[in-house]
PDB file of C-alpha atoms in Angstrom:
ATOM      1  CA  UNK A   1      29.882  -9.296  68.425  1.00 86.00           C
ATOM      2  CA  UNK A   2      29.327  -7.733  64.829  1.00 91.00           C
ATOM      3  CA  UNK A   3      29.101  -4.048  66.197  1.00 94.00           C
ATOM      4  CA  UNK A   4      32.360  -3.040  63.806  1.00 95.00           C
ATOM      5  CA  UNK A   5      32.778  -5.949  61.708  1.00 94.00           C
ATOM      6  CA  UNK A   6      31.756  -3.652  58.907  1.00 93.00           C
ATOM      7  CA  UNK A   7      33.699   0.195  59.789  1.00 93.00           C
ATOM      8  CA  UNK A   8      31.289   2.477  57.399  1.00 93.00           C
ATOM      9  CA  UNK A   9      35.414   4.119  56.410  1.00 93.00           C
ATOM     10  CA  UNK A  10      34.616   0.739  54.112  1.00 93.00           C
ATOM     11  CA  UNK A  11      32.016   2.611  52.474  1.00 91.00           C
ATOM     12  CA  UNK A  12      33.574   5.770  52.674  1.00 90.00           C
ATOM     13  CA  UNK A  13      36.685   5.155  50.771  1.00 91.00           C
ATOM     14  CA  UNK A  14      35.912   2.448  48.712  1.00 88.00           C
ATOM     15  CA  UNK A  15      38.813   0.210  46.950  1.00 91.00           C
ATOM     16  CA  UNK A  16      40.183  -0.890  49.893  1.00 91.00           C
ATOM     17  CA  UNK A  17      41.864  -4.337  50.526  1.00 92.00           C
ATOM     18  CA  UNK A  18      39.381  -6.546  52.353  1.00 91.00           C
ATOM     19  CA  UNK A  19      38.882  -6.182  56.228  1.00 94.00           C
ATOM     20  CA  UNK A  20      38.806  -9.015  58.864  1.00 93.00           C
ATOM     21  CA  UNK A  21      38.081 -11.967  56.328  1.00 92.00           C
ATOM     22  CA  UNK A  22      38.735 -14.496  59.588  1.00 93.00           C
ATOM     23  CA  UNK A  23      35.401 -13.038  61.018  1.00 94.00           C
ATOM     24  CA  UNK A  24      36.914 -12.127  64.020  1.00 94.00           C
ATOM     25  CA  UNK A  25      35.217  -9.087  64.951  1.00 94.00           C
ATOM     26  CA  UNK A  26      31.701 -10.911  64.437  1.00 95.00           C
ATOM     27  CA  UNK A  27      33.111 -12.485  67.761  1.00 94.00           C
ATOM     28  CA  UNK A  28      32.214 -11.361  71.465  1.00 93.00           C
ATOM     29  CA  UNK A  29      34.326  -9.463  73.224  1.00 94.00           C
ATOM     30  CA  UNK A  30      36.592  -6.438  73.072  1.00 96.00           C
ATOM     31  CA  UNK A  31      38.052  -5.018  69.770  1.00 96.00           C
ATOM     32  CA  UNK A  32      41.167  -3.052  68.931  1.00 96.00           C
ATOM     33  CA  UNK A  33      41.559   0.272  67.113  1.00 93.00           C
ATOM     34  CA  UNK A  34      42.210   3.507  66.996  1.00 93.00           C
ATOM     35  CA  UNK A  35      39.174   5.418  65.895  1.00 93.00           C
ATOM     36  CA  UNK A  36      35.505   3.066  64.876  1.00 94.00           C
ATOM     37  CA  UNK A  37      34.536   3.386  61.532  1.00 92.00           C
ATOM     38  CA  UNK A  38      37.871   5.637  60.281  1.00 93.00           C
ATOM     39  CA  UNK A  39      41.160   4.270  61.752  1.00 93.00           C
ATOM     40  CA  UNK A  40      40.258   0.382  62.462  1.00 93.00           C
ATOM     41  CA  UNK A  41      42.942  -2.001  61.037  1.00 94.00           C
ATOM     42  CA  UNK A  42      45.087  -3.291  64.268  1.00 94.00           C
ATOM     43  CA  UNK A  43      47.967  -5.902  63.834  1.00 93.00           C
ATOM     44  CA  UNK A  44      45.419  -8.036  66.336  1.00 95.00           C
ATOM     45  CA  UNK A  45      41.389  -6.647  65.595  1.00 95.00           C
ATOM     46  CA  UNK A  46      40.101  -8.348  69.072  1.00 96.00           C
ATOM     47  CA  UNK A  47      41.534  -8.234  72.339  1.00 97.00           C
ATOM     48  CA  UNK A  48      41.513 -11.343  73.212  1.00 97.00           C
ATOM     49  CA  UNK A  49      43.845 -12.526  69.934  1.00 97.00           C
ATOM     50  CA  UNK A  50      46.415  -9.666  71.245  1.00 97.00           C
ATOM     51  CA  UNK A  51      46.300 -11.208  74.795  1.00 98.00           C
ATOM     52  CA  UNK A  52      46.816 -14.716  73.061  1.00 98.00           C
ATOM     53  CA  UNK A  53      49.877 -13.354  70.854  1.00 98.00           C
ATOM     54  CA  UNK A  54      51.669 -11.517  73.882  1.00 98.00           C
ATOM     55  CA  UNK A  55      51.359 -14.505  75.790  1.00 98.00           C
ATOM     56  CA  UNK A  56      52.664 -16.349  73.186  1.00 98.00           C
ATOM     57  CA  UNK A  57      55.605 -14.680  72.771  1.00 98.00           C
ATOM     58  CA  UNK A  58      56.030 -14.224  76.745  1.00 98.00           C
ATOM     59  CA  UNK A  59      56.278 -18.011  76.940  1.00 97.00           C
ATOM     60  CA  UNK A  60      58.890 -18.156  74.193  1.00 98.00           C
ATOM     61  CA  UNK A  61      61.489 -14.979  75.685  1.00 98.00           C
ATOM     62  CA  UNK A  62      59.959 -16.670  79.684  1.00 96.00           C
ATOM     63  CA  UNK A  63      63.128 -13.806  80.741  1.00 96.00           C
ATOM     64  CA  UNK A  64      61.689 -10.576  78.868  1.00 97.00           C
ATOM     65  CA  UNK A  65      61.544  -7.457  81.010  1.00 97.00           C
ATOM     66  CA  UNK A  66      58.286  -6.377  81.935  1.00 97.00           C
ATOM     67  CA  UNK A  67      56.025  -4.807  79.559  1.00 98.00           C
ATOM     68  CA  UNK A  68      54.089  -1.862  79.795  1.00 98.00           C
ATOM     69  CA  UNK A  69      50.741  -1.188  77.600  1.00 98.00           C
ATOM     70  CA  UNK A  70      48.429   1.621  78.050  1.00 97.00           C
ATOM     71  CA  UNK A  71      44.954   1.450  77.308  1.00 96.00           C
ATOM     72  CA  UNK A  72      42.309   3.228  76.602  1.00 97.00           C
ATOM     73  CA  UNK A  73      38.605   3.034  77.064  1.00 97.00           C
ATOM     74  CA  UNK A  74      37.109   4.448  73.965  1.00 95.00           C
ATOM     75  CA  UNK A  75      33.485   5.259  74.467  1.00 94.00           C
ATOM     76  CA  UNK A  76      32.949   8.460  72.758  1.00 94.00           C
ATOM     77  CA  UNK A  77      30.809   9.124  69.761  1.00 93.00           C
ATOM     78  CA  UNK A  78      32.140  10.947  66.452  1.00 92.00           C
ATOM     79  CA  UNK A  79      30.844  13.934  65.310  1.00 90.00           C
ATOM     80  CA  UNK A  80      29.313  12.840  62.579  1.00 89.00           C
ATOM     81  CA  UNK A  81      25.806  11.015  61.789  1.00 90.00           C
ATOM     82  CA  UNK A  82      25.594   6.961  60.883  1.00 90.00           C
ATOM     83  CA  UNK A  83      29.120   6.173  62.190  1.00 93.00           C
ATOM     84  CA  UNK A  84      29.157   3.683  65.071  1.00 94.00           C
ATOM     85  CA  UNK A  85      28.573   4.717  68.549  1.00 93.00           C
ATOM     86  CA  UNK A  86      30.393   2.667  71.171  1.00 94.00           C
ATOM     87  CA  UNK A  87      29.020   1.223  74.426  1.00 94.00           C
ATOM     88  CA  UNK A  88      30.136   3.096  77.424  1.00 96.00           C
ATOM     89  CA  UNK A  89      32.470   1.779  79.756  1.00 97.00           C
ATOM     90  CA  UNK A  90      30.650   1.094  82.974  1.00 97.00           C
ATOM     91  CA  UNK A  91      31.636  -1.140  86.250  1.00 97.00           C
ATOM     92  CA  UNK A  92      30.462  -4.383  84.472  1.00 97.00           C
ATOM     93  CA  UNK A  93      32.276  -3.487  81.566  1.00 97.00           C
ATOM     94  CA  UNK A  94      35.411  -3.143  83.363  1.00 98.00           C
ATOM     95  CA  UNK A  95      34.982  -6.433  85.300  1.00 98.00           C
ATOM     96  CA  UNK A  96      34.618  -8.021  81.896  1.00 98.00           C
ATOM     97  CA  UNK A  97      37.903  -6.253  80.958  1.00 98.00           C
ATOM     98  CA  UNK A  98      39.642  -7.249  83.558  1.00 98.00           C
ATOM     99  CA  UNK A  99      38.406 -10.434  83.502  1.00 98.00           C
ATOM    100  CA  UNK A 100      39.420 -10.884  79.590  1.00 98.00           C
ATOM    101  CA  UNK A 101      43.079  -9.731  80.398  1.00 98.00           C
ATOM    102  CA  UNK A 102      43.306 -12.932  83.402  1.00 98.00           C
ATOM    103  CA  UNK A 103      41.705 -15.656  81.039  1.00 97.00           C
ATOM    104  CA  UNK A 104      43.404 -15.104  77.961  1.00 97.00           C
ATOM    105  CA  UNK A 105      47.034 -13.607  79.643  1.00 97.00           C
ATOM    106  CA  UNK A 106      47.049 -15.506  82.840  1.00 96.00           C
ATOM    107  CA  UNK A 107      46.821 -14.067  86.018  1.00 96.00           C
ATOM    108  CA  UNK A 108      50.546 -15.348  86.849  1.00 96.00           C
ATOM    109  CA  UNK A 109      51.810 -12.877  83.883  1.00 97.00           C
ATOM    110  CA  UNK A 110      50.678 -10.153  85.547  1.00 98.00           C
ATOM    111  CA  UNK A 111      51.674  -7.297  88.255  1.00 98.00           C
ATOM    112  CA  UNK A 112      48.955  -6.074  89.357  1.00 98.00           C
ATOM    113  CA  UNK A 113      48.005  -3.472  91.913  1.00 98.00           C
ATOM    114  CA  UNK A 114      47.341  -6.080  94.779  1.00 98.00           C
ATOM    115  CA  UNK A 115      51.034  -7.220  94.509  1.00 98.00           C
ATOM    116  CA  UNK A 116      52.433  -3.742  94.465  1.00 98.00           C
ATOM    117  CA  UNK A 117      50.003  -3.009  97.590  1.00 98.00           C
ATOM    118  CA  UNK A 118      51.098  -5.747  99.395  1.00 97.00           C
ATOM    119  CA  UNK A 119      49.990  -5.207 103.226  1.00 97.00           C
ATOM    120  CA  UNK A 120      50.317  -1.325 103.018  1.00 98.00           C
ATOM    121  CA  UNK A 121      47.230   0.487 103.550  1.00 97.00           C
ATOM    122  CA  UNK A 122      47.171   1.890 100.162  1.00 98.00           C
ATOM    123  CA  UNK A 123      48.429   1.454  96.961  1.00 98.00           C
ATOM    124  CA  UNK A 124      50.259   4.521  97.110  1.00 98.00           C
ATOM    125  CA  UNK A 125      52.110   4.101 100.938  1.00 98.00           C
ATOM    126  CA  UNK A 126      53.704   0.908  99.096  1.00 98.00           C
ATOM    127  CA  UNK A 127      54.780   2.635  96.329  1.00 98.00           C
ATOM    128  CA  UNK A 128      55.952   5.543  98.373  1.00 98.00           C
ATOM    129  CA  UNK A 129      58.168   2.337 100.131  1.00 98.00           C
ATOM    130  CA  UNK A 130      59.276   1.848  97.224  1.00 96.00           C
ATOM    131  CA  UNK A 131      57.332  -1.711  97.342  1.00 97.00           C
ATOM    132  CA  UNK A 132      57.840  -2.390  93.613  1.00 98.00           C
ATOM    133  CA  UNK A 133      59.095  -5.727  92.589  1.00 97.00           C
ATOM    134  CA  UNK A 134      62.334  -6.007  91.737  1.00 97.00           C
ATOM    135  CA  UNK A 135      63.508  -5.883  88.005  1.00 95.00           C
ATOM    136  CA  UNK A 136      64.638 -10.085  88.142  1.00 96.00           C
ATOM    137  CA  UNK A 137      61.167 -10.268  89.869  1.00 97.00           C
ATOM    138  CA  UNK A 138      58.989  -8.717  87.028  1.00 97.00           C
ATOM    139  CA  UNK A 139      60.843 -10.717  84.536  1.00 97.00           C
ATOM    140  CA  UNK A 140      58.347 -11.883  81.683  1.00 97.00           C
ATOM    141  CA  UNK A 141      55.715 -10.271  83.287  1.00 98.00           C
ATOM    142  CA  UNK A 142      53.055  -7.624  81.902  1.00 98.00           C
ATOM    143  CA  UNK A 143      51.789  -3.872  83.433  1.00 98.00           C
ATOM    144  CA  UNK A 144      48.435  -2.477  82.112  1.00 98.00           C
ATOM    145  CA  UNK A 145      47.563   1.083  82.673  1.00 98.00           C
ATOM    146  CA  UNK A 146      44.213   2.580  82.186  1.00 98.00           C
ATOM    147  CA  UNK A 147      45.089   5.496  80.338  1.00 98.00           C
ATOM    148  CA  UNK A 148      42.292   7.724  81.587  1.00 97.00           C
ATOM    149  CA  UNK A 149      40.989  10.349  84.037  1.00 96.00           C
ATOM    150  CA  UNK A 150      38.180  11.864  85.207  1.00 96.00           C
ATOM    151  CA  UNK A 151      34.677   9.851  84.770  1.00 97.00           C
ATOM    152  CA  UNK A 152      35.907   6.723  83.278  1.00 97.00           C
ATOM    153  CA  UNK A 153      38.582   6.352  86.227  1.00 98.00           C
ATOM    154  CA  UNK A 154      36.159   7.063  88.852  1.00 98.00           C
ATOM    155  CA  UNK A 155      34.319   4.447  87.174  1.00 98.00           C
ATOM    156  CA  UNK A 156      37.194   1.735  86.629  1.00 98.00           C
ATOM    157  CA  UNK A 157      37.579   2.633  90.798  1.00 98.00           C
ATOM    158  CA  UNK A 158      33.955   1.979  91.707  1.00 97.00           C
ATOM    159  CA  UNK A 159      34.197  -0.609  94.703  1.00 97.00           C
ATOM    160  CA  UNK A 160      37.729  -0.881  94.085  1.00 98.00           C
ATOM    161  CA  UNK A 161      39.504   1.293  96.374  1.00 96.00           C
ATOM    162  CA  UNK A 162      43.684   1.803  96.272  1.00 97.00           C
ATOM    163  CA  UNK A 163      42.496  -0.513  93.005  1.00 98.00           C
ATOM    164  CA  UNK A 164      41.799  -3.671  95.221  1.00 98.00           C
ATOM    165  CA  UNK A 165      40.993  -6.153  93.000  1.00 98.00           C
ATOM    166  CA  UNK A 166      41.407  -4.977  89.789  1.00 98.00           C
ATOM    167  CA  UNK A 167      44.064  -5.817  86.896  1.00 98.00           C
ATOM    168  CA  UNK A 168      45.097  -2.259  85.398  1.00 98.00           C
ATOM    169  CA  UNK A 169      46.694   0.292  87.055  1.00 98.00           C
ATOM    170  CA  UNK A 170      45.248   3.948  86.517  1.00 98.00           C
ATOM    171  CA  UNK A 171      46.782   6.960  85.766  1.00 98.00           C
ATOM    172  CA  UNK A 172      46.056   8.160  89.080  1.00 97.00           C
ATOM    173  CA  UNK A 173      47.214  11.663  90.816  1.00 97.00           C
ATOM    174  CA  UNK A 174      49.855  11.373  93.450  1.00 98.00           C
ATOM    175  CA  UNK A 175      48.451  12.077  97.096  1.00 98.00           C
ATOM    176  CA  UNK A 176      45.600   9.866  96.209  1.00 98.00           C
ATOM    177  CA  UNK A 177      45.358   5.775  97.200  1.00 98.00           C
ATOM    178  CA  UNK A 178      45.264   4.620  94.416  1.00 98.00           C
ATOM    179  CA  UNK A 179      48.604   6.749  92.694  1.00 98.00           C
ATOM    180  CA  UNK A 180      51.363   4.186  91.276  1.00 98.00           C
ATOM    181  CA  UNK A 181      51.814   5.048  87.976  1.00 98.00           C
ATOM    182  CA  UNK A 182      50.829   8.363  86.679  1.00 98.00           C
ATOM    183  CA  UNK A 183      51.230   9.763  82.773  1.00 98.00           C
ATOM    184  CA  UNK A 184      52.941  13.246  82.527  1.00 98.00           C
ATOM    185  CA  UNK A 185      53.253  13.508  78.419  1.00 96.00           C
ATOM    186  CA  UNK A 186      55.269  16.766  78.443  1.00 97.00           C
ATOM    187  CA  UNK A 187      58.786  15.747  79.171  1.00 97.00           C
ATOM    188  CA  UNK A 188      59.985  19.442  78.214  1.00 97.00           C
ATOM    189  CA  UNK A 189      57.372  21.400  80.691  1.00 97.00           C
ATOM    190  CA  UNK A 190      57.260  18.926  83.299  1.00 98.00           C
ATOM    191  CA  UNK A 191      60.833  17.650  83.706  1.00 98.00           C
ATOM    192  CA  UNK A 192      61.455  18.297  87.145  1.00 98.00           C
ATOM    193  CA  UNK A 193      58.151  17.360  88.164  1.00 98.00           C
ATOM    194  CA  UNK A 194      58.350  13.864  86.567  1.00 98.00           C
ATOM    195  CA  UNK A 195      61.969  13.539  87.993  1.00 98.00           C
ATOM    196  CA  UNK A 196      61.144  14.311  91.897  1.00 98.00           C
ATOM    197  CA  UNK A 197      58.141  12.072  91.163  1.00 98.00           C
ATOM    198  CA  UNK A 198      60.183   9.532  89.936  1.00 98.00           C
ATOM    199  CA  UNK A 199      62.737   9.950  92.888  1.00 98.00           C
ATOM    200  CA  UNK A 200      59.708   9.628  95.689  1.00 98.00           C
ATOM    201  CA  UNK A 201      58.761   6.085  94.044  1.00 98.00           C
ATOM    202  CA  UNK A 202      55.790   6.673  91.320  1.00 98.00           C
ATOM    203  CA  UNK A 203      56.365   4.983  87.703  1.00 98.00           C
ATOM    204  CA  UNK A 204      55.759   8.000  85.076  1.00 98.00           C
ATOM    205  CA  UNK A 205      54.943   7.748  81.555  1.00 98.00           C
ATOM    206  CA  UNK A 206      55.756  10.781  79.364  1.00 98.00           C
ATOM    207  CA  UNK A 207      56.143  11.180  75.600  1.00 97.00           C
ATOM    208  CA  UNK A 208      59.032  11.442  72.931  1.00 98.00           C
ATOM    209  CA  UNK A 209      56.707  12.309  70.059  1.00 97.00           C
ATOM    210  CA  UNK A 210      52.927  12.991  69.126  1.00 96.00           C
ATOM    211  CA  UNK A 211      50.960  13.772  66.596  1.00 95.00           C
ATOM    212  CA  UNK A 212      53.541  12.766  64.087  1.00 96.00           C
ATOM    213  CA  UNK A 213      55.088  16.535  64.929  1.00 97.00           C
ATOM    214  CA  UNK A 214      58.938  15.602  66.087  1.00 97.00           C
ATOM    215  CA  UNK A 215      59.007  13.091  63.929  1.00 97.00           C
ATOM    216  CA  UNK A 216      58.332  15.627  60.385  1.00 97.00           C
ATOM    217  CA  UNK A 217      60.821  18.445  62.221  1.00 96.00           C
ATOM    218  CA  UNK A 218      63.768  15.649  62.909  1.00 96.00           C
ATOM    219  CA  UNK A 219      63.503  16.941  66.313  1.00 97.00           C
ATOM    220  CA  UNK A 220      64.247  15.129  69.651  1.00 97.00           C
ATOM    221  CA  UNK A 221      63.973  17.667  71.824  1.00 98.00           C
ATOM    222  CA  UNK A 222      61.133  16.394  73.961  1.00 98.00           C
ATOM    223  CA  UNK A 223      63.115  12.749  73.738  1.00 98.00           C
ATOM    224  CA  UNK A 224      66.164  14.592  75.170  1.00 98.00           C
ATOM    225  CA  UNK A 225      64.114  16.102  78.115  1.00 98.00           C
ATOM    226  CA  UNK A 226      61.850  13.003  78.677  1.00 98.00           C
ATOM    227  CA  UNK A 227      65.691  11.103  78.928  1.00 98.00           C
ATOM    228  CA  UNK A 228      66.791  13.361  81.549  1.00 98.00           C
ATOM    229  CA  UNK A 229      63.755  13.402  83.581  1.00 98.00           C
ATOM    230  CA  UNK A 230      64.342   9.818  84.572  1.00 98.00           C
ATOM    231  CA  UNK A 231      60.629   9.118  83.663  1.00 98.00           C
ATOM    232  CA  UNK A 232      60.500   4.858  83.484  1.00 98.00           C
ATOM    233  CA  UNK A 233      58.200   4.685  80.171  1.00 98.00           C
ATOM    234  CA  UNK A 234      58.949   6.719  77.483  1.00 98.00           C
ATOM    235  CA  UNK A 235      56.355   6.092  75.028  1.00 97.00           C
ATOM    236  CA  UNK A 236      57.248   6.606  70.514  1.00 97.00           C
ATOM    237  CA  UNK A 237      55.433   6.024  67.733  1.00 96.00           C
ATOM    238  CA  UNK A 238      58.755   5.975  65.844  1.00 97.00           C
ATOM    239  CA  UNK A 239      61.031   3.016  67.044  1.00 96.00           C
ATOM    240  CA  UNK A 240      61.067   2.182  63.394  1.00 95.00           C
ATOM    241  CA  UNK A 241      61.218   5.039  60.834  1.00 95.00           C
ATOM    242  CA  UNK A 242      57.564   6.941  59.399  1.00 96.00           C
ATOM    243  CA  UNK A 243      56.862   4.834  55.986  1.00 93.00           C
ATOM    244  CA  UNK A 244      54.343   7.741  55.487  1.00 93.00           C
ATOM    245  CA  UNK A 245      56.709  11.023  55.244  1.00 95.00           C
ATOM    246  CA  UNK A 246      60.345  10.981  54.425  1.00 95.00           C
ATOM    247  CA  UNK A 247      62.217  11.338  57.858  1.00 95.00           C
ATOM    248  CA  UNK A 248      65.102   9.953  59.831  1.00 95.00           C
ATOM    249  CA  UNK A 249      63.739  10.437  63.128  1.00 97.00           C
ATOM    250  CA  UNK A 250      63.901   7.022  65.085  1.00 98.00           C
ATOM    251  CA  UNK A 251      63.612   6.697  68.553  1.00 98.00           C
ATOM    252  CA  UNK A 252      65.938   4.539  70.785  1.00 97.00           C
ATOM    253  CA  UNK A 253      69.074   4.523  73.294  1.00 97.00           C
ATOM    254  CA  UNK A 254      72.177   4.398  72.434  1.00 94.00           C
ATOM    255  CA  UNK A 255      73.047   0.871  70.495  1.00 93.00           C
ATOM    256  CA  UNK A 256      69.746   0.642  69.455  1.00 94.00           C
ATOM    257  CA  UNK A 257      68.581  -0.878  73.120  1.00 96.00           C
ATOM    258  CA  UNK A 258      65.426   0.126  74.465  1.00 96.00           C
ATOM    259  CA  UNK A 259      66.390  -0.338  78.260  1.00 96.00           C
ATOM    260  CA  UNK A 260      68.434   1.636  80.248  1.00 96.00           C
ATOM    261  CA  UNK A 261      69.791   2.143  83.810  1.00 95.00           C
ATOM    262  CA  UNK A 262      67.535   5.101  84.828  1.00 97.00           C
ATOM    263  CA  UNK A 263      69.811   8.178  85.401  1.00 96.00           C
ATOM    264  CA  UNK A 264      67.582   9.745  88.671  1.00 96.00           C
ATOM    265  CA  UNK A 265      67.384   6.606  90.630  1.00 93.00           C
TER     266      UNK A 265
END
């Protein structure tokens, strides 16, 4: 504990209103934010308070459907001397995480890859038999993704094959054991990919906005597209309007909901 309790952006820019006056981030454990050092005020600075206020609210709405967050590992150093440099993610690591997600969530709000495996072979045979749980079944439940490729998911795989054992699904690549849920964040170029992925079984993720791009231009193109494609998550920063740049772009379905029948299946 302490590594970020002081970001040097403190230093940087100074003036700012005060940061983490609880203490928290003096505390073990995992922290919360965007960038270290430049973009590190979260609603909930420590993981383990975000776990405690989800669950929280789980208990109260026991009938919510189930919600999807997407993580990611962030190890990488900024180019830049004297700013932080974060641990790296190894095995151990991820136990912890995983570990940190069951004591301070409960392991009986989760779904979690050994549920959706079942007694299939892999994790990607049950989801290819479409051996999700129902929609009444995954009621007030949570789905983490690991919302990364490459080294850090070979790493978050490491003596976990089809994901055996672990908490977080990863955005893994269909034809592989371990693909469930797989993150395709061009809705306009990958349309019919994401919908005949969609149609074999796999959960996709895709994007209505990023970079704060749509959202300047009024545009909902790419929410149009990632709407037809059928793809089960799509992800916004704008399901309340920018208080940074005047704009009227807001993201939802019709009525305001956030939940629809999906229009492939």
């Amino acid at each position: 504990g302490g590594k970020y309790a002081h970001p040097k952006g403190l230093d940087l820019a100074p003036g700012q209103p005060p940061y983490d006056a609880a203490g928290l981030m003096k505390e073990p454990g995992f922290k919360v934010f965007h960038i270290q050092d430049l973009d590190y005020r979260s609603n909930a600075p420590t993981f383990k308070l975000a776990l405690q206020e989800l669950k929280k609210w789980s208990l109260a709405h026991p009938n919510h459907n189930p919600v999807f967050i997407t993580m990611n590992a962030k190890s990488e150093a900024l180019p830049r001397p004297g700013l932080t440099v974060p641990e790296p993610f190894t095995p151990a690591v991820f136990d912890a995480l995983d570990k940190e997600i069951r004591d301070y969530l409960g392991a009986d709000q989760l779904i979690t890859p050994d549920q959706v495996r079942g007694q299939y072979a892999t994790l990607e045979s049950a989801v290819l038999h479409r051996h999700w749980p129902t929609l009444r079944a995954a009621q007030g439940k949570f789905v983490f993704i690991l919302d990364e490729v490459e080294e850090k998911r070979a790493t978050y795989l490491q003596g976990h094959p089809s994901l055996k054992g672990r908490v977080l699904f990863a955005d893994a690549e269909p034809g592989t054991p371990e693909a469930a849920i797989h993150i395709m964040n061009n809705a306009k170029q990958d349309q019919a990919a994401i919908k005949a992925l969609v149609q074999k079984g796999y959960i996709i993720r895709t994007r209505a906005d990023s970079d704060t791009q749509e959202a300047r231009r009024n545009d909902k193109s790419s929410f149009e597209a990632a709407q037809q494609s059928g793809a089960q998550i799509i992800s916004t920063d704008y399901y309340r309007p920018s208080t940074h740049f005047k704009s009227d772009y807001v993201i939802s379905f019709p009525g305001g909901t956030y939940f629809r029948p999906d229009p492939v299946l």
